[in-house]
Amino acid sequence: MFLLFPSILFAQDKDTVAMRYSRIITKEDLKGYLTIVSDDAMEGRETGKDGQKKCADFIQSMFRSFGIPPYRDNTYYQEFPLDIVKPTHAEVSINKINFIANKDFYNYPGQSEQQINSTSVLFLGYGIDDDKYSDYKGIDVKGKVVMILSGEPFRKDSTSFVSGKKDRTKWSYYKTKPDKAKEKGVSALLIVVDNVEKDVADNKHRLESESMKLEGNTIEMPVIYISKEMANAILKKKKIDSLKEKILASGKPLNLVAKTKIEIGIKSKIEKVNSENVLGYIEGGDLKNELIIVTAHYDHLGKSGDVVFNGADDDGSGTVGVMELAQAFAKAKKDGHGPRRSILFMTVAGEEKGLLGSSYYVQHPEFPIKNTVCDLNIDMIGRQDEKHKDNANYIYVIGDDKLSSQLHTISESANKLYENLELDYTYNDVNDKNRFYYRSDHYNFAKNGIPIIFYFNGVHEDYHKATDKVEKINFDKMEKITRLVFYTAWELANRNERIVIDSDKK
Ligand SMILES: [Zn+2]
């Protein structure tokens, strides 16, 4: 009896406070809000468009109805300026001969306006970094026009030069070539591909899409995908195929300088637009200078003709989860149980365009970054993936141990005490090829040294399709996950000590 007594008290204590307010979060409310957020009237909530603004207005009106006052100057909005970059073809000439876009070469939109003129092109075989397949070591690539072969070199026995294995799926390698080149200060990167016209057909949508960025970002290195004929024009007497054969036969890297006059012109057509993050700020008590942030993105893909991408799961589910959490904490505060630390419930825009709203926030934080304890980010919590098709009682937890082991412990114990979900850490593995850790808004906080948790149900057959609709949402599941976030936030906001940053597993 004596031993049991304190734990009973503890349980009763929870029952009267945290548990009571967790019950404000209900599947009925979640369904009601999500039915509005994912309605056709919201037109797919594309950043900068009317539907997104309509949804912002709905969220702010709900924050107001929960009794949350505007966070400053009578507003719930943090507005941010964006550039819509229209697709334009690059202009490329070699020794004064103009080449033709989408036949001889192609480039993706989003590159900033610039003119690059050079009298030489540096050929670096397959590589741009100091891996064993490239011997550019000691060669200064800074400010130079660099040409490389696409893909990965394979030996005659079809083992890879890079991995030494018969493995043709080293996808991360393909992605990193332009990144590496940018990092090294290359002025323009030419990538020789096997078939320009096929690539253009395969990537038609991306090539013709507008892209969006925060206003006034820095100049991006152009990346131009060129045909073998164009490569031969650059090399003059040499032929790209024979250089390729030489590399593959010898198993050794190769580099050379082609004395060729090349001119690359990128023109950009930009349209200005504004978007807004919607902020529901609940001021804390004795520790109010410290801040917990809870985020979800309310923007989605918009519409294509008459087809609306409703984005019920992505990320209508997280959006209404944040709204319910705000309501629960607002009610607790009204009743005299407000959080000790302040909490910012922030639905952001621009996620689908490249995490732009959260990126803007961390560049222009409304509350000091150094006082920001953590970010709990919810992106898709209403569905099940293939792996869990027979078990709704799960959620992927990503990133919780990357900067703070305490955050992981708090998340685990909140789950054990209250919700008993299966916390699946599959995607927390740094080697996971999906790289989800880098793919939602929490990452902008993590980059700034703020511990995060990312709650995610995994992708499913309706992911990024017009069929991501409210009828397919499991609201029992959503209620449980939202309550798990509630208990985790409750502990983070009310514990004596701010969680410490004690690890670096990025
Ligand atoms: Zn999303």
Coordinates of C-alpha atoms and ligand atoms in Angstrom, one line a residue:
M1 CA 0.0 0.0 0.0
F2 CA 2.7 2.4 1.1
L3 CA 4.7 1.8 -2.1
L4 CA 1.7 2.0 -4.4
F5 CA 0.4 5.2 -2.9
P6 CA 2.6 7.7 -4.7
S7 CA 2.1 6.2 -8.1
I8 CA -1.7 6.2 -7.7
L9 CA -1.5 9.8 -6.8
F10 CA 0.6 10.4 -9.9
A11 CA -1.9 8.7 -12.1
Q12 CA -4.8 10.6 -10.5
D13 CA -2.9 13.8 -10.9
K14 CA -2.5 13.1 -14.6
D15 CA -6.1 12.2 -14.9
T16 CA -7.2 15.6 -13.6
V17 CA -4.9 17.7 -15.7
A18 CA -3.2 16.5 -18.9
M19 CA -5.7 13.7 -19.6
R20 CA -8.6 16.0 -19.1
Y21 CA -7.4 18.4 -21.7
S22 CA -6.3 15.7 -24.1
R23 CA -10.0 14.8 -24.4
I24 CA -10.6 18.2 -26.0
I25 CA -8.9 16.5 -29.0
T26 CA -11.6 14.4 -30.6
K27 CA -12.0 12.6 -33.8
E28 CA -15.3 14.5 -34.4
D29 CA -13.5 17.8 -34.3
L30 CA -10.7 16.5 -36.5
K31 CA -13.2 15.3 -39.0
G32 CA -15.2 18.5 -39.0
Y33 CA -12.1 20.7 -39.6
L34 CA -10.6 18.4 -42.1
T35 CA -13.8 18.2 -44.1
I36 CA -13.5 22.0 -44.5
V37 CA -9.7 22.1 -45.1
S38 CA -9.8 19.4 -47.8
D39 CA -13.0 20.6 -49.5
D40 CA -12.9 21.4 -53.2
A41 CA -13.5 25.0 -52.2
M42 CA -10.0 25.2 -50.9
E43 CA -8.8 24.4 -54.5
G44 CA -5.9 22.2 -53.3
R45 CA -4.3 25.0 -51.2
E46 CA -1.5 25.8 -53.6
T47 CA 1.0 28.3 -52.1
G48 CA 0.2 31.8 -53.2
K49 CA -3.2 31.0 -54.7
D50 CA -6.7 31.8 -53.5
G51 CA -7.3 28.4 -52.0
Q52 CA -4.3 28.7 -49.7
K53 CA -5.4 32.1 -48.6
K54 CA -8.9 30.9 -47.9
C55 CA -7.5 28.1 -45.8
A56 CA -5.2 30.5 -43.9
D57 CA -8.3 32.6 -43.1
F58 CA -10.1 29.5 -41.8
I59 CA -7.2 28.6 -39.6
Q60 CA -6.9 32.1 -38.1
S61 CA -10.6 32.3 -37.5
M62 CA -10.4 29.0 -35.6
F63 CA -7.5 30.2 -33.5
R64 CA -9.5 33.3 -32.7
S65 CA -12.5 31.2 -31.8
F66 CA -10.3 29.2 -29.4
G67 CA -9.6 32.4 -27.5
I68 CA -6.0 32.7 -28.8
P69 CA -5.1 36.3 -29.4
P70 CA -3.1 37.5 -32.4
Y71 CA 0.6 37.0 -31.8
R72 CA 1.4 40.6 -32.8
D73 CA 0.0 43.8 -34.5
N74 CA -3.5 42.3 -34.6
T75 CA -2.4 39.5 -36.9
Y76 CA -2.0 35.8 -37.0
Y77 CA -0.1 35.9 -40.2
Q78 CA 3.6 35.9 -40.9
E79 CA 3.7 37.0 -44.5
F80 CA 6.5 36.2 -46.8
P81 CA 7.4 37.2 -50.3
L82 CA 8.0 34.6 -53.0
D83 CA 9.3 34.5 -56.6
I84 CA 7.5 32.3 -59.0
V85 CA 10.1 31.3 -61.6
K86 CA 8.6 30.5 -65.0
P87 CA 10.3 27.8 -67.0
T88 CA 12.7 29.2 -69.6
H89 CA 15.2 27.5 -71.8
A90 CA 18.9 28.2 -71.5
E91 CA 20.7 29.6 -74.5
V92 CA 23.9 27.7 -75.3
S93 CA 26.4 28.3 -78.0
I94 CA 29.7 26.5 -78.6
N95 CA 32.2 28.2 -80.8
K96 CA 29.5 30.6 -81.9
I97 CA 27.1 27.9 -83.0
N98 CA 23.8 27.9 -81.2
F99 CA 22.4 24.6 -80.0
I100 CA 18.7 23.8 -79.7
A101 CA 16.9 23.5 -76.3
N102 CA 15.1 20.1 -75.8
K103 CA 16.9 18.6 -78.8
D104 CA 20.6 19.2 -78.1
F105 CA 20.2 20.0 -74.4
Y106 CA 17.7 20.7 -71.6
N107 CA 17.7 22.4 -68.3
Y108 CA 15.2 22.4 -65.4
P109 CA 13.5 25.7 -64.4
G110 CA 14.4 27.7 -61.3
Q111 CA 17.9 28.7 -62.3
S112 CA 18.6 32.4 -61.8
E113 CA 19.3 34.9 -64.5
Q114 CA 23.0 34.9 -65.5
Q115 CA 25.4 34.9 -68.5
I116 CA 28.5 32.7 -68.4
N117 CA 31.2 33.0 -71.1
S118 CA 34.2 30.8 -71.0
T119 CA 37.0 29.9 -73.4
S120 CA 37.5 26.4 -71.9
V121 CA 35.6 23.4 -70.6
L122 CA 37.0 21.1 -68.0
F123 CA 36.1 17.4 -68.6
L124 CA 36.2 15.3 -65.4
G125 CA 35.0 11.9 -66.5
Y126 CA 32.3 10.7 -64.2
G127 CA 33.0 12.6 -61.2
I128 CA 33.1 15.9 -59.5
D129 CA 34.4 14.8 -56.1
D130 CA 37.5 13.1 -54.9
D131 CA 36.1 9.7 -55.2
K132 CA 38.2 7.0 -56.8
Y133 CA 36.4 7.4 -60.1
S134 CA 37.6 11.0 -60.6
D135 CA 41.1 12.3 -60.5
Y136 CA 40.2 16.0 -60.4
K137 CA 42.2 16.1 -57.2
G138 CA 44.5 19.1 -57.3
I139 CA 42.5 20.6 -60.2
D140 CA 40.8 23.8 -59.3
V141 CA 37.2 23.7 -60.5
K142 CA 36.2 27.0 -59.0
G143 CA 34.6 29.4 -61.5
K144 CA 35.0 26.9 -64.3
V145 CA 32.6 25.3 -66.7
V146 CA 32.7 21.6 -66.0
M147 CA 31.5 18.7 -68.1
I148 CA 30.9 15.2 -66.7
L149 CA 29.2 12.0 -67.8
S150 CA 25.9 11.1 -66.3
G151 CA 25.4 8.1 -64.1
E152 CA 28.0 5.8 -62.7
P153 CA 30.9 4.0 -64.3
F154 CA 30.6 0.2 -64.6
R155 CA 33.4 -2.3 -65.5
K156 CA 33.0 -4.9 -68.1
D157 CA 31.9 -7.5 -65.5
S158 CA 29.2 -4.9 -64.6
T159 CA 30.6 -4.1 -61.1
S160 CA 30.6 -0.5 -60.2
F161 CA 33.8 1.6 -59.9
V162 CA 32.2 3.3 -57.0
S163 CA 30.8 0.6 -54.9
G164 CA 32.7 -2.4 -56.3
K165 CA 29.3 -4.2 -56.4
K166 CA 26.9 -5.2 -59.1
D167 CA 24.6 -2.5 -57.8
R168 CA 22.9 -0.1 -60.2
T169 CA 20.8 1.6 -57.7
K170 CA 23.2 3.9 -56.0
W171 CA 20.6 6.7 -56.4
S172 CA 22.1 9.1 -53.9
Y173 CA 25.1 9.3 -56.2
Y174 CA 23.1 10.7 -59.0
K175 CA 21.5 13.4 -56.8
T176 CA 24.8 14.6 -55.4
K177 CA 26.7 15.5 -58.5
P178 CA 25.2 18.9 -58.9
D179 CA 25.3 19.5 -55.2
K180 CA 29.0 18.7 -55.1
A181 CA 29.7 20.9 -58.0
K182 CA 27.8 23.8 -56.4
E183 CA 29.8 23.2 -53.2
K184 CA 33.1 23.4 -55.1
G185 CA 32.1 26.7 -56.8
V186 CA 31.8 25.4 -60.4
S187 CA 30.3 28.1 -62.6
A188 CA 28.2 25.8 -64.8
L189 CA 27.8 22.1 -64.9
L190 CA 27.3 20.2 -68.2
I191 CA 26.1 16.6 -67.8
V192 CA 26.3 14.4 -70.8
V193 CA 23.3 12.1 -71.2
D194 CA 22.6 9.3 -73.6
N195 CA 19.3 10.5 -75.0
V196 CA 18.2 14.1 -74.6
E197 CA 14.8 13.7 -76.4
K198 CA 13.9 10.7 -74.3
D199 CA 14.8 12.5 -71.0
V200 CA 12.7 15.5 -72.2
A201 CA 9.7 13.3 -72.8
D202 CA 10.1 11.4 -69.5
N203 CA 10.5 14.6 -67.5
K204 CA 8.1 16.8 -69.4
H205 CA 6.0 17.8 -66.3
R206 CA 9.0 18.9 -64.3
L207 CA 10.6 20.7 -67.2
E208 CA 7.5 22.7 -67.9
S209 CA 6.6 23.5 -64.3
E210 CA 7.0 26.8 -62.6
S211 CA 9.1 26.7 -59.5
M212 CA 9.0 28.9 -56.4
K213 CA 11.6 30.3 -54.1
L214 CA 11.9 32.8 -51.3
E215 CA 12.5 36.2 -52.8
G216 CA 16.0 37.3 -53.3
N217 CA 17.9 34.0 -52.9
T218 CA 21.4 33.7 -54.2
I219 CA 22.5 32.9 -57.7
E220 CA 22.3 29.2 -58.5
M221 CA 24.8 27.3 -60.6
P222 CA 23.2 26.3 -64.0
V223 CA 23.0 22.6 -64.7
I224 CA 22.6 21.8 -68.4
Y225 CA 22.0 18.2 -69.6
I226 CA 23.7 17.9 -73.1
S227 CA 23.7 15.4 -75.9
K228 CA 26.8 13.4 -77.0
E229 CA 26.9 15.5 -80.2
M230 CA 27.2 18.6 -78.1
A231 CA 29.9 17.1 -76.0
N232 CA 31.8 16.2 -79.2
A233 CA 31.4 19.8 -80.3
I234 CA 33.0 20.9 -77.1
L235 CA 35.8 18.3 -77.3
K236 CA 36.5 19.2 -81.0
K237 CA 38.8 16.4 -82.2
K238 CA 38.2 13.9 -79.4
K239 CA 35.0 11.9 -79.1
I240 CA 33.0 11.5 -75.9
D241 CA 32.3 7.8 -76.6
S242 CA 36.0 7.0 -76.9
L243 CA 36.8 8.9 -73.7
K244 CA 34.1 6.9 -72.0
E245 CA 35.5 3.6 -73.3
K246 CA 38.9 4.6 -72.2
I247 CA 37.7 5.2 -68.6
L248 CA 35.7 2.0 -68.5
A249 CA 38.5 -0.1 -70.0
S250 CA 41.3 1.2 -67.8
G251 CA 39.2 1.5 -64.7
K252 CA 41.0 4.8 -64.2
P253 CA 39.6 8.3 -64.1
L254 CA 40.4 10.9 -66.7
N255 CA 40.4 14.6 -67.1
L256 CA 41.2 17.1 -69.8
V257 CA 40.7 20.7 -70.7
A258 CA 38.9 21.5 -74.0
K259 CA 39.9 24.9 -75.4
T260 CA 36.4 25.7 -76.6
K261 CA 34.4 28.9 -76.5
I262 CA 31.1 28.4 -74.7
E263 CA 28.4 30.8 -73.9
I264 CA 25.5 30.0 -71.5
G265 CA 22.7 32.4 -71.0
I266 CA 19.9 31.9 -68.5
K267 CA 17.0 34.3 -68.6
S268 CA 14.5 34.1 -65.8
K269 CA 10.9 35.2 -65.9
I270 CA 9.8 36.0 -62.4
E271 CA 6.4 36.8 -60.9
K272 CA 6.0 38.1 -57.4
V273 CA 3.5 36.6 -54.9
N274 CA 3.0 36.6 -51.2
S275 CA 2.1 33.8 -48.9
E276 CA 1.6 33.4 -45.2
N277 CA 2.3 31.2 -42.2
V278 CA -0.5 31.2 -39.7
L279 CA 0.6 31.5 -36.1
G280 CA -1.4 30.6 -32.9
Y281 CA 0.7 31.7 -30.0
I282 CA -0.1 30.8 -26.4
E283 CA 2.0 32.6 -23.9
G284 CA 3.5 30.5 -21.1
G285 CA 3.8 31.2 -17.4
D286 CA 7.0 31.3 -15.4
L287 CA 9.1 30.0 -18.2
K288 CA 7.4 31.9 -21.0
N289 CA 10.6 33.1 -22.7
E290 CA 11.2 29.5 -23.8
L291 CA 9.2 28.2 -26.7
I292 CA 7.8 24.9 -28.0
I293 CA 6.8 25.0 -31.6
V294 CA 4.2 22.7 -33.2
T295 CA 4.1 22.7 -37.0
A296 CA 2.2 21.3 -40.0
H297 CA 2.0 22.6 -43.5
Y298 CA -1.4 23.6 -44.8
D299 CA -0.4 24.1 -48.4
H300 CA -0.8 21.4 -51.0
L301 CA -0.5 20.9 -54.7
G302 CA -3.4 22.9 -55.9
K303 CA -5.4 21.8 -58.9
S304 CA -4.8 20.7 -62.5
G305 CA -7.7 21.9 -64.7
D306 CA -10.8 20.9 -62.8
V307 CA -9.1 18.2 -60.8
V308 CA -8.5 19.3 -57.2
F309 CA -5.7 17.8 -55.2
N310 CA -7.5 17.9 -51.8
G311 CA -4.5 16.8 -49.7
A312 CA -6.6 15.4 -46.9
D313 CA -3.7 13.4 -45.5
D314 CA -1.0 15.6 -46.9
D315 CA -1.1 17.6 -44.9
G316 CA -4.7 18.4 -44.0
S317 CA -4.3 15.9 -41.3
G318 CA -1.4 17.6 -39.6
T319 CA -3.0 21.0 -40.1
V320 CA -6.2 20.1 -38.2
G321 CA -4.1 18.2 -35.7
V322 CA -2.3 21.5 -34.9
M323 CA -5.6 23.3 -34.7
E324 CA -6.9 20.7 -32.2
L325 CA -3.7 20.9 -30.1
A326 CA -4.1 24.7 -30.0
Q327 CA -7.7 24.4 -28.9
A328 CA -6.7 22.0 -26.1
F329 CA -3.9 24.1 -24.8
A330 CA -6.0 27.3 -25.1
K331 CA -8.8 25.7 -23.0
A332 CA -6.3 24.5 -20.4
K333 CA -4.9 28.1 -20.2
K334 CA -8.3 29.6 -19.8
D335 CA -9.0 27.2 -16.9
G336 CA -5.8 28.2 -15.2
H337 CA -3.7 25.3 -16.4
G338 CA -1.7 27.2 -19.1
P339 CA 1.7 25.8 -20.1
R340 CA 4.8 27.1 -18.2
R341 CA 6.7 27.5 -21.5
S342 CA 5.1 29.3 -24.4
I343 CA 3.8 27.3 -27.3
L344 CA 3.6 28.4 -31.0
F345 CA 1.1 26.5 -33.1
M346 CA 2.2 27.3 -36.6
T347 CA 0.7 26.1 -39.8
V348 CA 3.1 26.9 -42.6
A349 CA 2.7 27.4 -46.4
G350 CA 5.2 26.7 -49.2
E351 CA 6.1 23.2 -48.0
E352 CA 5.3 21.5 -51.3
K353 CA 7.4 24.2 -53.1
G354 CA 10.5 23.4 -51.1
L355 CA 9.8 23.9 -47.3
L356 CA 9.6 27.7 -48.0
G357 CA 7.3 28.8 -45.2
S358 CA 9.4 27.1 -42.5
S359 CA 12.6 28.3 -44.1
Y360 CA 11.3 31.9 -44.0
Y361 CA 10.3 31.5 -40.4
V362 CA 13.8 30.3 -39.2
Q363 CA 15.3 33.2 -41.2
H364 CA 12.9 35.7 -39.7
P365 CA 11.9 34.1 -36.4
E366 CA 9.1 35.9 -34.5
F367 CA 10.6 34.5 -31.3
P368 CA 14.3 34.0 -30.7
I369 CA 15.8 30.8 -32.1
K370 CA 18.0 30.4 -29.1
N371 CA 14.9 30.3 -26.8
T372 CA 13.2 27.7 -29.1
V373 CA 13.3 24.4 -27.3
C374 CA 12.0 22.1 -30.0
D375 CA 9.7 21.7 -33.0
L376 CA 7.1 18.9 -33.2
N377 CA 6.2 18.6 -36.8
I378 CA 3.1 16.7 -38.0
D379 CA 3.0 15.8 -41.7
M380 CA 0.5 13.0 -42.7
I381 CA -1.1 11.2 -39.8
G382 CA -4.5 10.0 -41.2
R383 CA -3.6 7.0 -43.3
Q384 CA -1.7 3.7 -43.3
D385 CA 1.1 2.6 -45.5
E386 CA 1.6 -0.8 -47.2
K387 CA 3.8 -2.1 -44.3
H388 CA 1.1 -1.4 -41.8
K389 CA -2.0 -2.1 -43.9
D390 CA -3.4 -4.4 -41.2
N391 CA -2.4 -2.3 -38.2
A392 CA -3.5 1.3 -37.8
N393 CA -2.0 1.6 -34.4
Y394 CA 1.4 3.0 -35.4
I395 CA 3.3 6.1 -36.4
Y396 CA 6.7 6.7 -37.8
V397 CA 8.8 8.8 -35.5
I398 CA 11.7 10.5 -37.2
G399 CA 14.5 12.6 -35.8
D400 CA 13.6 12.5 -32.1
D401 CA 17.1 11.4 -31.0
K402 CA 19.2 13.4 -33.5
L403 CA 20.0 16.3 -31.2
S404 CA 18.5 15.4 -27.8
S405 CA 18.3 12.0 -26.2
Q406 CA 15.9 13.5 -23.7
L407 CA 13.4 14.3 -26.4
H408 CA 13.4 10.7 -27.5
T409 CA 12.8 9.5 -23.8
I410 CA 10.0 12.0 -23.3
S411 CA 8.3 10.9 -26.6
E412 CA 8.7 7.2 -25.6
S413 CA 7.3 7.6 -22.1
A414 CA 4.4 9.8 -23.2
N415 CA 3.5 7.0 -25.6
K416 CA 3.9 4.2 -23.0
L417 CA 1.8 6.1 -20.4
Y418 CA -1.1 7.1 -22.6
E419 CA -1.4 6.0 -26.2
N420 CA 0.6 2.8 -26.7
L421 CA 1.1 3.3 -30.4
E422 CA 3.8 1.3 -32.2
L423 CA 6.5 3.9 -32.7
D424 CA 8.2 2.8 -35.9
Y425 CA 11.8 4.2 -36.2
T426 CA 12.5 2.7 -39.7
Y427 CA 12.9 6.1 -41.3
N428 CA 15.0 7.5 -38.5
D429 CA 17.9 5.5 -40.0
V430 CA 20.3 8.1 -41.5
N431 CA 21.0 5.6 -44.3
D432 CA 17.4 5.3 -45.3
K433 CA 17.2 6.1 -48.9
N434 CA 13.9 8.0 -48.7
R435 CA 15.6 10.7 -46.6
F436 CA 12.3 11.7 -45.0
Y437 CA 14.3 13.5 -42.2
Y438 CA 15.2 16.1 -44.8
R439 CA 11.8 16.4 -46.4
S440 CA 9.4 18.2 -44.2
D441 CA 9.4 21.5 -42.3
H442 CA 11.1 20.2 -39.1
Y443 CA 14.3 20.0 -41.1
N444 CA 14.6 23.8 -41.2
F445 CA 14.5 23.8 -37.4
A446 CA 16.9 20.9 -37.0
K447 CA 19.4 22.7 -39.3
N448 CA 19.4 25.5 -36.8
G449 CA 20.2 23.2 -33.9
I450 CA 16.7 22.9 -32.6
P451 CA 15.6 19.3 -31.6
I452 CA 12.6 18.0 -33.5
I453 CA 10.2 15.2 -33.8
F454 CA 8.6 14.4 -37.2
Y455 CA 5.3 12.4 -37.0
F456 CA 4.5 10.6 -40.3
N457 CA 2.3 7.7 -41.4
G458 CA 4.4 6.9 -44.5
V459 CA 3.4 7.1 -48.1
H460 CA 0.4 5.3 -49.6
E461 CA -1.3 4.8 -53.0
D462 CA -3.0 8.2 -52.8
Y463 CA 0.1 10.1 -51.9
H464 CA 0.3 13.3 -54.0
K465 CA -2.7 12.2 -56.0
A466 CA -6.1 13.8 -56.5
T467 CA -7.5 10.7 -54.6
D468 CA -6.0 11.9 -51.2
K469 CA -9.5 12.6 -49.9
V470 CA -11.2 13.0 -46.5
E471 CA -13.3 9.8 -46.9
K472 CA -10.2 7.7 -46.7
I473 CA -8.9 9.2 -43.4
N474 CA -8.9 7.1 -40.3
F475 CA -10.0 9.5 -37.6
D476 CA -9.5 7.1 -34.7
K477 CA -5.9 6.9 -35.6
M478 CA -5.5 10.6 -36.1
E479 CA -7.0 11.2 -32.6
K480 CA -4.5 8.9 -31.0
I481 CA -1.5 10.4 -32.7
T482 CA -2.7 14.0 -32.0
R483 CA -3.1 13.1 -28.4
L484 CA 0.4 11.6 -28.4
V485 CA 1.7 14.9 -29.7
F486 CA -0.4 16.6 -27.0
Y487 CA 1.2 14.6 -24.1
T488 CA 4.7 15.1 -25.5
A489 CA 4.1 18.9 -25.9
W490 CA 2.6 19.0 -22.4
E491 CA 5.6 17.5 -20.8
L492 CA 8.0 19.6 -22.9
A493 CA 6.2 22.8 -21.9
N494 CA 5.8 22.0 -18.2
R495 CA 8.8 20.1 -17.1
N496 CA 11.3 22.0 -14.9
E497 CA 14.3 21.7 -17.1
R498 CA 14.5 22.6 -20.7
I499 CA 15.6 19.5 -22.7
V500 CA 19.3 19.5 -23.3
I501 CA 21.1 19.1 -26.6
D502 CA 23.4 16.2 -26.0
S503 CA 23.9 14.4 -29.3
D504 CA 24.6 15.1 -33.0
K505 CA 23.3 12.3 -35.2
K506 CA 22.4 14.5 -38.1
Ligands
ZN1 ZN 3.4 16.9 -46.6

